[in-house]
Amino acid sequence: MPLLPLSPVRTGGKLARSSGDTLEIDGLIFEVHRSDRRKTLQITVERSGELSITAPTGVPEWDLASFVEEKLLWIHTKIEEKARLQKRAPIKEFVNGEGFLYLGKSHRLRLVENQLVDLCLKNGRFCLRASSAHRARDVFIAWYTRRALKWFSQQVAEHANRMGVQVSEVKVQDLGFRWGSFSADGRVSFHWKAILLPPRIAQYVMIHELAHAHHPDHSASFWTKVEQHLPDWRTRKSWLAENGVQVEGL
Ligand SMILES: [Zn+2]
């Protein structure tokens, strides 16, 4: 993303550059999101390593810059952590004996000759039709997507009312580095990979997204909402942060 035109801001000796929607500080580039609903500044380090700052409308850039500078150590630690986790993601091979996750359990793969469907889960094993092996990844993703849609639709139906949330549609798709999202028109989406997680963790993802119907940010009131419906959300959240990446190697 081009950083021009530059409007240099002096902050504690380090040069901060800004182009309106991005801010460069100490060699790091932050995407700046402004929102009328926000009360505080928040820095996010995505799993991809992308950086962003969410800020209330009207907070001047130099305030953003000094906020970032105060947090530089934390930011660098986070970036390293994410990079380390990224490297850990195993790459799957679609061969006999390879393990594939589904709702937290690993199932071994068996290539079979005669089978009507591309893929099925039978007696605890994934059976992949040998003639479909050349497009195994797509076959798996399609299977996971169908199962995820069924599982999350049931979960949402069970919990949305209780949480006072109107859901217009449940969707499952590739959400990149996000597990889920909730849009203002009541659509809740989940990454197909979320069906690889253990049920209690997938449930946390679901409650988290539904809570966004009440609070679009990650403010204290958002987490209070999550806690009302999932008192032990903290352990589930940290499990996801630590182990979530393991499900990405498909
Ligand atoms: Zn969230």
PDB file of C-alpha atoms and ligand atoms in Angstrom:
ATOM      1  CA  MET A   1       0.000   0.000   0.000  1.00  0.00           C
ATOM      2  CA  PRO A   2       1.467   3.377  -0.957  1.00  0.00           C
ATOM      3  CA  LEU A   3       2.294   5.597   1.955  1.00  0.00           C
ATOM      4  CA  LEU A   4       2.259   8.875   0.028  1.00  0.00           C
ATOM      5  CA  PRO A   5       1.510  11.661   0.586  1.00  0.00           C
ATOM      6  CA  LEU A   6       3.642  11.648   3.690  1.00  0.00           C
ATOM      7  CA  SER A   7       2.765  13.758   6.627  1.00  0.00           C
ATOM      8  CA  PRO A   8       5.580  13.147   9.091  1.00  0.00           C
ATOM      9  CA  VAL A   9       4.729  13.326  12.761  1.00  0.00           C
ATOM     10  CA  ARG A  10       7.499  13.543  15.343  1.00  0.00           C
ATOM     11  CA  THR A  11       6.941  11.177  18.215  1.00  0.00           C
ATOM     12  CA  GLY A  12       9.618  10.594  20.805  1.00  0.00           C
ATOM     13  CA  GLY A  13      12.408  10.682  18.253  1.00  0.00           C
ATOM     14  CA  LYS A  14      10.891   8.064  15.929  1.00  0.00           C
ATOM     15  CA  LEU A  15       9.379   9.160  12.677  1.00  0.00           C
ATOM     16  CA  ALA A  16       5.758   8.290  12.203  1.00  0.00           C
ATOM     17  CA  ARG A  17       4.302   8.582   8.732  1.00  0.00           C
ATOM     18  CA  SER A  18       0.683   8.645   7.917  1.00  0.00           C
ATOM     19  CA  SER A  19      -1.406   8.498   4.768  1.00  0.00           C
ATOM     20  CA  GLY A  20      -4.806   8.754   6.403  1.00  0.00           C
ATOM     21  CA  ASP A  21      -5.741   5.105   6.569  1.00  0.00           C
ATOM     22  CA  THR A  22      -2.321   3.713   7.331  1.00  0.00           C
ATOM     23  CA  LEU A  23       0.302   4.699   9.850  1.00  0.00           C
ATOM     24  CA  GLU A  24       3.939   3.704   9.716  1.00  0.00           C
ATOM     25  CA  ILE A  25       5.866   3.618  12.946  1.00  0.00           C
ATOM     26  CA  ASP A  26       9.259   2.107  13.582  1.00  0.00           C
ATOM     27  CA  GLY A  27       9.069   0.174  10.306  1.00  0.00           C
ATOM     28  CA  LEU A  28       5.661  -1.256  11.103  1.00  0.00           C
ATOM     29  CA  ILE A  29       2.592  -0.430   9.032  1.00  0.00           C
ATOM     30  CA  PHE A  30      -0.744  -0.163  10.769  1.00  0.00           C
ATOM     31  CA  GLU A  31      -4.100   0.014   9.088  1.00  0.00           C
ATOM     32  CA  VAL A  32      -6.189   2.641  10.840  1.00  0.00           C
ATOM     33  CA  HIS A  33      -9.892   2.011  11.367  1.00  0.00           C
ATOM     34  CA  ARG A  34     -12.012   4.765  12.817  1.00  0.00           C
ATOM     35  CA  SER A  35     -15.373   4.280  14.419  1.00  0.00           C
ATOM     36  CA  ASP A  36     -17.856   6.554  16.163  1.00  0.00           C
ATOM     37  CA  ARG A  37     -18.787   3.699  18.436  1.00  0.00           C
ATOM     38  CA  ARG A  38     -15.276   3.220  19.812  1.00  0.00           C
ATOM     39  CA  LYS A  39     -14.267   4.791  23.102  1.00  0.00           C
ATOM     40  CA  THR A  40     -10.693   3.535  23.346  1.00  0.00           C
ATOM     41  CA  LEU A  41      -7.705   2.778  21.152  1.00  0.00           C
ATOM     42  CA  GLN A  42      -6.972  -0.813  20.284  1.00  0.00           C
ATOM     43  CA  ILE A  43      -4.083  -2.435  18.463  1.00  0.00           C
ATOM     44  CA  THR A  44      -4.627  -5.778  16.771  1.00  0.00           C
ATOM     45  CA  VAL A  45      -1.953  -8.165  15.526  1.00  0.00           C
ATOM     46  CA  GLU A  46      -3.653 -10.531  13.100  1.00  0.00           C
ATOM     47  CA  ARG A  47      -2.612 -14.154  12.752  1.00  0.00           C
ATOM     48  CA  SER A  48      -1.192 -13.182   9.374  1.00  0.00           C
ATOM     49  CA  GLY A  49       1.000 -10.608  11.131  1.00  0.00           C
ATOM     50  CA  GLU A  50      -1.032  -7.693   9.774  1.00  0.00           C
ATOM     51  CA  LEU A  51      -1.385  -4.772  12.136  1.00  0.00           C
ATOM     52  CA  SER A  52      -4.286  -2.481  12.731  1.00  0.00           C
ATOM     53  CA  ILE A  53      -5.391   0.255  15.088  1.00  0.00           C
ATOM     54  CA  THR A  54      -9.006   0.900  15.866  1.00  0.00           C
ATOM     55  CA  ALA A  55      -9.653   4.382  17.173  1.00  0.00           C
ATOM     56  CA  PRO A  56     -12.551   6.656  18.017  1.00  0.00           C
ATOM     57  CA  THR A  57     -13.258   9.181  15.272  1.00  0.00           C
ATOM     58  CA  GLY A  58     -11.402  12.407  15.896  1.00  0.00           C
ATOM     59  CA  VAL A  59      -8.423  11.104  17.857  1.00  0.00           C
ATOM     60  CA  PRO A  60      -5.434  12.856  16.248  1.00  0.00           C
ATOM     61  CA  GLU A  61      -2.706  10.855  14.562  1.00  0.00           C
ATOM     62  CA  TRP A  62       0.001  11.814  17.020  1.00  0.00           C
ATOM     63  CA  ASP A  63      -2.087  10.238  19.783  1.00  0.00           C
ATOM     64  CA  LEU A  64      -2.238   7.030  17.762  1.00  0.00           C
ATOM     65  CA  ALA A  65       1.506   7.220  17.204  1.00  0.00           C
ATOM     66  CA  SER A  66       2.367   7.646  20.864  1.00  0.00           C
ATOM     67  CA  PHE A  67      -0.061   4.883  21.798  1.00  0.00           C
ATOM     68  CA  VAL A  68       1.726   2.567  19.367  1.00  0.00           C
ATOM     69  CA  GLU A  69       5.118   3.597  20.712  1.00  0.00           C
ATOM     70  CA  GLU A  70       4.120   2.725  24.253  1.00  0.00           C
ATOM     71  CA  LYS A  71       3.076  -0.711  23.043  1.00  0.00           C
ATOM     72  CA  LEU A  72       5.992  -1.459  20.717  1.00  0.00           C
ATOM     73  CA  LEU A  73       7.474  -4.170  22.898  1.00  0.00           C
ATOM     74  CA  TRP A  74       4.115  -5.889  23.200  1.00  0.00           C
ATOM     75  CA  ILE A  75       3.547  -5.573  19.439  1.00  0.00           C
ATOM     76  CA  HIS A  76       6.918  -7.096  18.555  1.00  0.00           C
ATOM     77  CA  THR A  77       6.371  -9.951  21.010  1.00  0.00           C
ATOM     78  CA  LYS A  78       2.982 -10.643  19.421  1.00  0.00           C
ATOM     79  CA  ILE A  79       4.407 -10.584  15.887  1.00  0.00           C
ATOM     80  CA  GLU A  80       7.098 -13.099  16.841  1.00  0.00           C
ATOM     81  CA  GLU A  81       4.549 -15.291  18.582  1.00  0.00           C
ATOM     82  CA  LYS A  82       2.295 -15.344  15.512  1.00  0.00           C
ATOM     83  CA  ALA A  83       5.223 -16.100  13.208  1.00  0.00           C
ATOM     84  CA  ARG A  84       6.277 -19.005  15.432  1.00  0.00           C
ATOM     85  CA  LEU A  85       2.741 -20.404  15.487  1.00  0.00           C
ATOM     86  CA  GLN A  86       2.435 -20.056  11.717  1.00  0.00           C
ATOM     87  CA  LYS A  87       5.494 -22.227  11.190  1.00  0.00           C
ATOM     88  CA  ARG A  88       4.039 -24.966  13.344  1.00  0.00           C
ATOM     89  CA  ALA A  89       1.094 -25.642  11.024  1.00  0.00           C
ATOM     90  CA  PRO A  90       1.568 -29.147   9.619  1.00  0.00           C
ATOM     91  CA  ILE A  91       0.997 -29.786   5.936  1.00  0.00           C
ATOM     92  CA  LYS A  92      -1.238 -32.724   5.225  1.00  0.00           C
ATOM     93  CA  GLU A  93      -0.628 -35.427   2.693  1.00  0.00           C
ATOM     94  CA  PHE A  94      -3.584 -37.310   1.330  1.00  0.00           C
ATOM     95  CA  VAL A  95      -2.129 -40.753   1.815  1.00  0.00           C
ATOM     96  CA  ASN A  96      -3.176 -43.823   3.796  1.00  0.00           C
ATOM     97  CA  GLY A  97      -2.763 -43.326   7.521  1.00  0.00           C
ATOM     98  CA  GLU A  98      -2.601 -39.532   7.538  1.00  0.00           C
ATOM     99  CA  GLY A  99      -4.766 -38.061  10.311  1.00  0.00           C
ATOM    100  CA  PHE A 100      -7.495 -35.491   9.658  1.00  0.00           C
ATOM    101  CA  LEU A 101      -9.376 -33.581  12.313  1.00  0.00           C
ATOM    102  CA  TYR A 102     -13.111 -33.368  12.705  1.00  0.00           C
ATOM    103  CA  LEU A 103     -14.626 -31.793  15.826  1.00  0.00           C
ATOM    104  CA  GLY A 104     -11.363 -32.162  17.694  1.00  0.00           C
ATOM    105  CA  LYS A 105     -10.732 -35.825  16.921  1.00  0.00           C
ATOM    106  CA  SER A 106      -8.163 -37.083  14.473  1.00  0.00           C
ATOM    107  CA  HIS A 107      -9.330 -39.724  11.993  1.00  0.00           C
ATOM    108  CA  ARG A 108      -7.005 -41.697   9.776  1.00  0.00           C
ATOM    109  CA  LEU A 109      -7.389 -41.584   6.040  1.00  0.00           C
ATOM    110  CA  ARG A 110      -8.003 -44.644   3.908  1.00  0.00           C
ATOM    111  CA  LEU A 111      -7.973 -44.578   0.138  1.00  0.00           C
ATOM    112  CA  VAL A 112     -10.689 -46.852  -1.191  1.00  0.00           C
ATOM    113  CA  GLU A 113     -11.422 -48.081  -4.689  1.00  0.00           C
ATOM    114  CA  ASN A 114     -15.169 -48.548  -4.744  1.00  0.00           C
ATOM    115  CA  GLN A 115     -17.170 -45.780  -3.174  1.00  0.00           C
ATOM    116  CA  LEU A 116     -20.105 -43.763  -4.485  1.00  0.00           C
ATOM    117  CA  VAL A 117     -19.150 -40.507  -2.757  1.00  0.00           C
ATOM    118  CA  ASP A 118     -15.798 -38.700  -2.848  1.00  0.00           C
ATOM    119  CA  LEU A 119     -15.365 -38.825   0.901  1.00  0.00           C
ATOM    120  CA  CYS A 120     -17.105 -40.234   3.925  1.00  0.00           C
ATOM    121  CA  LEU A 121     -16.411 -40.785   7.596  1.00  0.00           C
ATOM    122  CA  LYS A 122     -17.019 -44.442   8.392  1.00  0.00           C
ATOM    123  CA  ASN A 123     -16.124 -46.373  11.557  1.00  0.00           C
ATOM    124  CA  GLY A 124     -13.857 -43.543  12.660  1.00  0.00           C
ATOM    125  CA  ARG A 125     -11.969 -43.370   9.375  1.00  0.00           C
ATOM    126  CA  PHE A 126     -12.051 -40.940   6.517  1.00  0.00           C
ATOM    127  CA  CYS A 127     -12.550 -42.960   3.344  1.00  0.00           C
ATOM    128  CA  LEU A 128     -11.457 -41.111   0.231  1.00  0.00           C
ATOM    129  CA  ARG A 129     -12.246 -42.528  -3.185  1.00  0.00           C
ATOM    130  CA  ALA A 130      -8.900 -43.177  -4.855  1.00  0.00           C
ATOM    131  CA  SER A 131     -10.097 -41.708  -8.140  1.00  0.00           C
ATOM    132  CA  SER A 132     -10.853 -38.436  -6.319  1.00  0.00           C
ATOM    133  CA  ALA A 133      -7.450 -38.270  -4.646  1.00  0.00           C
ATOM    134  CA  HIS A 134      -6.062 -35.775  -7.165  1.00  0.00           C
ATOM    135  CA  ARG A 135      -8.545 -33.194  -5.865  1.00  0.00           C
ATOM    136  CA  ALA A 136      -8.511 -34.394  -2.268  1.00  0.00           C
ATOM    137  CA  ARG A 137      -8.090 -30.962  -0.738  1.00  0.00           C
ATOM    138  CA  ASP A 138     -11.226 -29.597  -2.429  1.00  0.00           C
ATOM    139  CA  VAL A 139     -13.112 -32.747  -1.515  1.00  0.00           C
ATOM    140  CA  PHE A 140     -12.147 -32.367   2.150  1.00  0.00           C
ATOM    141  CA  ILE A 141     -13.034 -28.682   2.199  1.00  0.00           C
ATOM    142  CA  ALA A 142     -16.448 -29.413   0.659  1.00  0.00           C
ATOM    143  CA  TRP A 143     -17.055 -32.132   3.259  1.00  0.00           C
ATOM    144  CA  TYR A 144     -15.963 -29.896   6.144  1.00  0.00           C
ATOM    145  CA  THR A 145     -18.076 -27.031   4.805  1.00  0.00           C
ATOM    146  CA  ARG A 146     -21.234 -29.192   4.730  1.00  0.00           C
ATOM    147  CA  ARG A 147     -20.627 -30.545   8.224  1.00  0.00           C
ATOM    148  CA  ALA A 148     -19.778 -27.099   9.574  1.00  0.00           C
ATOM    149  CA  LEU A 149     -22.952 -25.615   8.138  1.00  0.00           C
ATOM    150  CA  LYS A 150     -25.053 -28.297   9.805  1.00  0.00           C
ATOM    151  CA  TRP A 151     -23.251 -28.118  13.150  1.00  0.00           C
ATOM    152  CA  PHE A 152     -23.110 -24.327  13.402  1.00  0.00           C
ATOM    153  CA  SER A 153     -26.714 -23.923  12.216  1.00  0.00           C
ATOM    154  CA  GLN A 154     -27.863 -26.220  15.024  1.00  0.00           C
ATOM    155  CA  GLN A 155     -25.705 -24.435  17.587  1.00  0.00           C
ATOM    156  CA  VAL A 156     -26.860 -20.992  16.473  1.00  0.00           C
ATOM    157  CA  ALA A 157     -30.506 -22.112  16.556  1.00  0.00           C
ATOM    158  CA  GLU A 158     -29.976 -23.304  20.130  1.00  0.00           C
ATOM    159  CA  HIS A 159     -28.182 -20.228  21.428  1.00  0.00           C
ATOM    160  CA  ALA A 160     -29.330 -17.183  19.433  1.00  0.00           C
ATOM    161  CA  ASN A 161     -32.668 -16.791  21.227  1.00  0.00           C
ATOM    162  CA  ARG A 162     -31.132 -17.161  24.640  1.00  0.00           C
ATOM    163  CA  MET A 163     -28.585 -14.491  23.719  1.00  0.00           C
ATOM    164  CA  GLY A 164     -31.235 -12.177  22.304  1.00  0.00           C
ATOM    165  CA  VAL A 165     -29.740 -12.284  18.828  1.00  0.00           C
ATOM    166  CA  GLN A 166     -31.631 -12.249  15.529  1.00  0.00           C
ATOM    167  CA  VAL A 167     -29.739 -14.296  12.985  1.00  0.00           C
ATOM    168  CA  SER A 168     -30.811 -13.934   9.358  1.00  0.00           C
ATOM    169  CA  GLU A 169     -28.391 -16.467   7.894  1.00  0.00           C
ATOM    170  CA  VAL A 170     -25.633 -18.880   8.914  1.00  0.00           C
ATOM    171  CA  LYS A 171     -22.834 -19.175   6.385  1.00  0.00           C
ATOM    172  CA  VAL A 172     -19.691 -21.282   6.157  1.00  0.00           C
ATOM    173  CA  GLN A 173     -16.823 -20.192   3.971  1.00  0.00           C
ATOM    174  CA  ASP A 174     -13.113 -19.525   3.837  1.00  0.00           C
ATOM    175  CA  LEU A 175     -12.682 -16.526   6.103  1.00  0.00           C
ATOM    176  CA  GLY A 176      -8.920 -16.318   5.769  1.00  0.00           C
ATOM    177  CA  PHE A 177      -7.440 -15.710   9.184  1.00  0.00           C
ATOM    178  CA  ARG A 178     -10.736 -15.263  10.985  1.00  0.00           C
ATOM    179  CA  TRP A 179     -12.748 -18.019  12.644  1.00  0.00           C
ATOM    180  CA  GLY A 180     -16.005 -16.184  12.295  1.00  0.00           C
ATOM    181  CA  SER A 181     -17.711 -12.902  11.641  1.00  0.00           C
ATOM    182  CA  PHE A 182     -21.006 -11.223  12.402  1.00  0.00           C
ATOM    183  CA  SER A 183     -22.418  -8.619  10.062  1.00  0.00           C
ATOM    184  CA  ALA A 184     -24.839  -5.876  10.969  1.00  0.00           C
ATOM    185  CA  ASP A 185     -27.635  -7.428   8.894  1.00  0.00           C
ATOM    186  CA  GLY A 186     -27.625 -10.502  11.127  1.00  0.00           C
ATOM    187  CA  ARG A 187     -25.527 -12.816   8.992  1.00  0.00           C
ATOM    188  CA  VAL A 188     -23.142 -14.971  10.989  1.00  0.00           C
ATOM    189  CA  SER A 189     -20.290 -16.669   9.129  1.00  0.00           C
ATOM    190  CA  PHE A 190     -17.842 -19.333  10.206  1.00  0.00           C
ATOM    191  CA  HIS A 191     -14.645 -20.540   8.641  1.00  0.00           C
ATOM    192  CA  TRP A 192     -15.026 -24.155   7.476  1.00  0.00           C
ATOM    193  CA  LYS A 193     -11.901 -24.910   9.523  1.00  0.00           C
ATOM    194  CA  ALA A 194     -13.854 -24.177  12.702  1.00  0.00           C
ATOM    195  CA  ILE A 195     -15.427 -27.650  12.391  1.00  0.00           C
ATOM    196  CA  LEU A 196     -11.972 -29.168  12.969  1.00  0.00           C
ATOM    197  CA  LEU A 197     -11.886 -27.657  16.464  1.00  0.00           C
ATOM    198  CA  PRO A 198     -13.065 -29.553  19.541  1.00  0.00           C
ATOM    199  CA  PRO A 199     -16.804 -28.871  20.104  1.00  0.00           C
ATOM    200  CA  ARG A 200     -16.243 -26.729  23.187  1.00  0.00           C
ATOM    201  CA  ILE A 201     -13.840 -24.489  21.271  1.00  0.00           C
ATOM    202  CA  ALA A 202     -16.095 -24.267  18.197  1.00  0.00           C
ATOM    203  CA  GLN A 203     -18.846 -23.339  20.629  1.00  0.00           C
ATOM    204  CA  TYR A 204     -16.709 -20.502  21.957  1.00  0.00           C
ATOM    205  CA  VAL A 205     -16.230 -19.247  18.377  1.00  0.00           C
ATOM    206  CA  MET A 206     -20.000 -19.318  17.915  1.00  0.00           C
ATOM    207  CA  ILE A 207     -20.825 -17.530  21.203  1.00  0.00           C
ATOM    208  CA  HIS A 208     -18.102 -14.983  20.440  1.00  0.00           C
ATOM    209  CA  GLU A 209     -19.663 -14.144  17.066  1.00  0.00           C
ATOM    210  CA  LEU A 210     -23.208 -13.973  18.439  1.00  0.00           C
ATOM    211  CA  ALA A 211     -22.018 -11.625  21.184  1.00  0.00           C
ATOM    212  CA  HIS A 212     -20.846  -9.293  18.417  1.00  0.00           C
ATOM    213  CA  ALA A 213     -24.524  -8.728  17.612  1.00  0.00           C
ATOM    214  CA  HIS A 214     -24.607  -6.696  20.819  1.00  0.00           C
ATOM    215  CA  HIS A 215     -21.082  -5.234  20.716  1.00  0.00           C
ATOM    216  CA  PRO A 216     -19.187  -5.040  17.415  1.00  0.00           C
ATOM    217  CA  ASP A 217     -15.850  -4.428  19.179  1.00  0.00           C
ATOM    218  CA  HIS A 218     -13.882  -6.342  21.819  1.00  0.00           C
ATOM    219  CA  SER A 219     -14.707  -3.933  24.624  1.00  0.00           C
ATOM    220  CA  ALA A 220     -15.222  -4.916  28.249  1.00  0.00           C
ATOM    221  CA  SER A 221     -18.981  -5.052  27.692  1.00  0.00           C
ATOM    222  CA  PHE A 222     -18.442  -7.469  24.821  1.00  0.00           C
ATOM    223  CA  TRP A 223     -16.531  -9.881  27.068  1.00  0.00           C
ATOM    224  CA  THR A 224     -19.162  -9.486  29.789  1.00  0.00           C
ATOM    225  CA  LYS A 225     -21.735 -10.618  27.252  1.00  0.00           C
ATOM    226  CA  VAL A 226     -19.576 -13.624  26.304  1.00  0.00           C
ATOM    227  CA  GLU A 227     -19.105 -14.479  29.974  1.00  0.00           C
ATOM    228  CA  GLN A 228     -22.857 -14.436  30.631  1.00  0.00           C
ATOM    229  CA  HIS A 229     -23.246 -17.313  28.229  1.00  0.00           C
ATOM    230  CA  LEU A 230     -19.871 -18.993  28.577  1.00  0.00           C
ATOM    231  CA  PRO A 231     -18.399 -18.467  32.056  1.00  0.00           C
ATOM    232  CA  ASP A 232     -15.171 -20.326  31.178  1.00  0.00           C
ATOM    233  CA  TRP A 233     -14.584 -18.474  27.904  1.00  0.00           C
ATOM    234  CA  ARG A 234     -11.035 -17.522  28.970  1.00  0.00           C
ATOM    235  CA  THR A 235      -9.656 -21.062  28.923  1.00  0.00           C
ATOM    236  CA  ARG A 236     -11.375 -21.773  25.605  1.00  0.00           C
ATOM    237  CA  LYS A 237     -10.044 -18.552  24.110  1.00  0.00           C
ATOM    238  CA  SER A 238      -6.462 -19.286  25.145  1.00  0.00           C
ATOM    239  CA  TRP A 239      -6.744 -22.875  23.899  1.00  0.00           C
ATOM    240  CA  LEU A 240      -7.742 -21.479  20.529  1.00  0.00           C
ATOM    241  CA  ALA A 241      -4.880 -18.988  20.500  1.00  0.00           C
ATOM    242  CA  GLU A 242      -2.361 -21.720  21.361  1.00  0.00           C
ATOM    243  CA  ASN A 243      -3.675 -24.627  19.308  1.00  0.00           C
ATOM    244  CA  GLY A 244      -5.953 -23.129  16.679  1.00  0.00           C
ATOM    245  CA  VAL A 245      -3.165 -22.967  14.160  1.00  0.00           C
ATOM    246  CA  GLN A 246      -2.783 -26.768  14.209  1.00  0.00           C
ATOM    247  CA  VAL A 247      -5.958 -27.131  12.218  1.00  0.00           C
ATOM    248  CA  GLU A 248      -4.660 -25.021   9.360  1.00  0.00           C
ATOM    249  CA  GLY A 249      -2.418 -27.428   7.553  1.00  0.00           C
ATOM    250  CA  LEU A 250      -4.932 -28.728   5.066  1.00  0.00           C
TER     251      LEU A 250
HETATM  252 ZN    ZN B   1     -14.471 -10.810  17.759  1.00  0.00          ZN
END
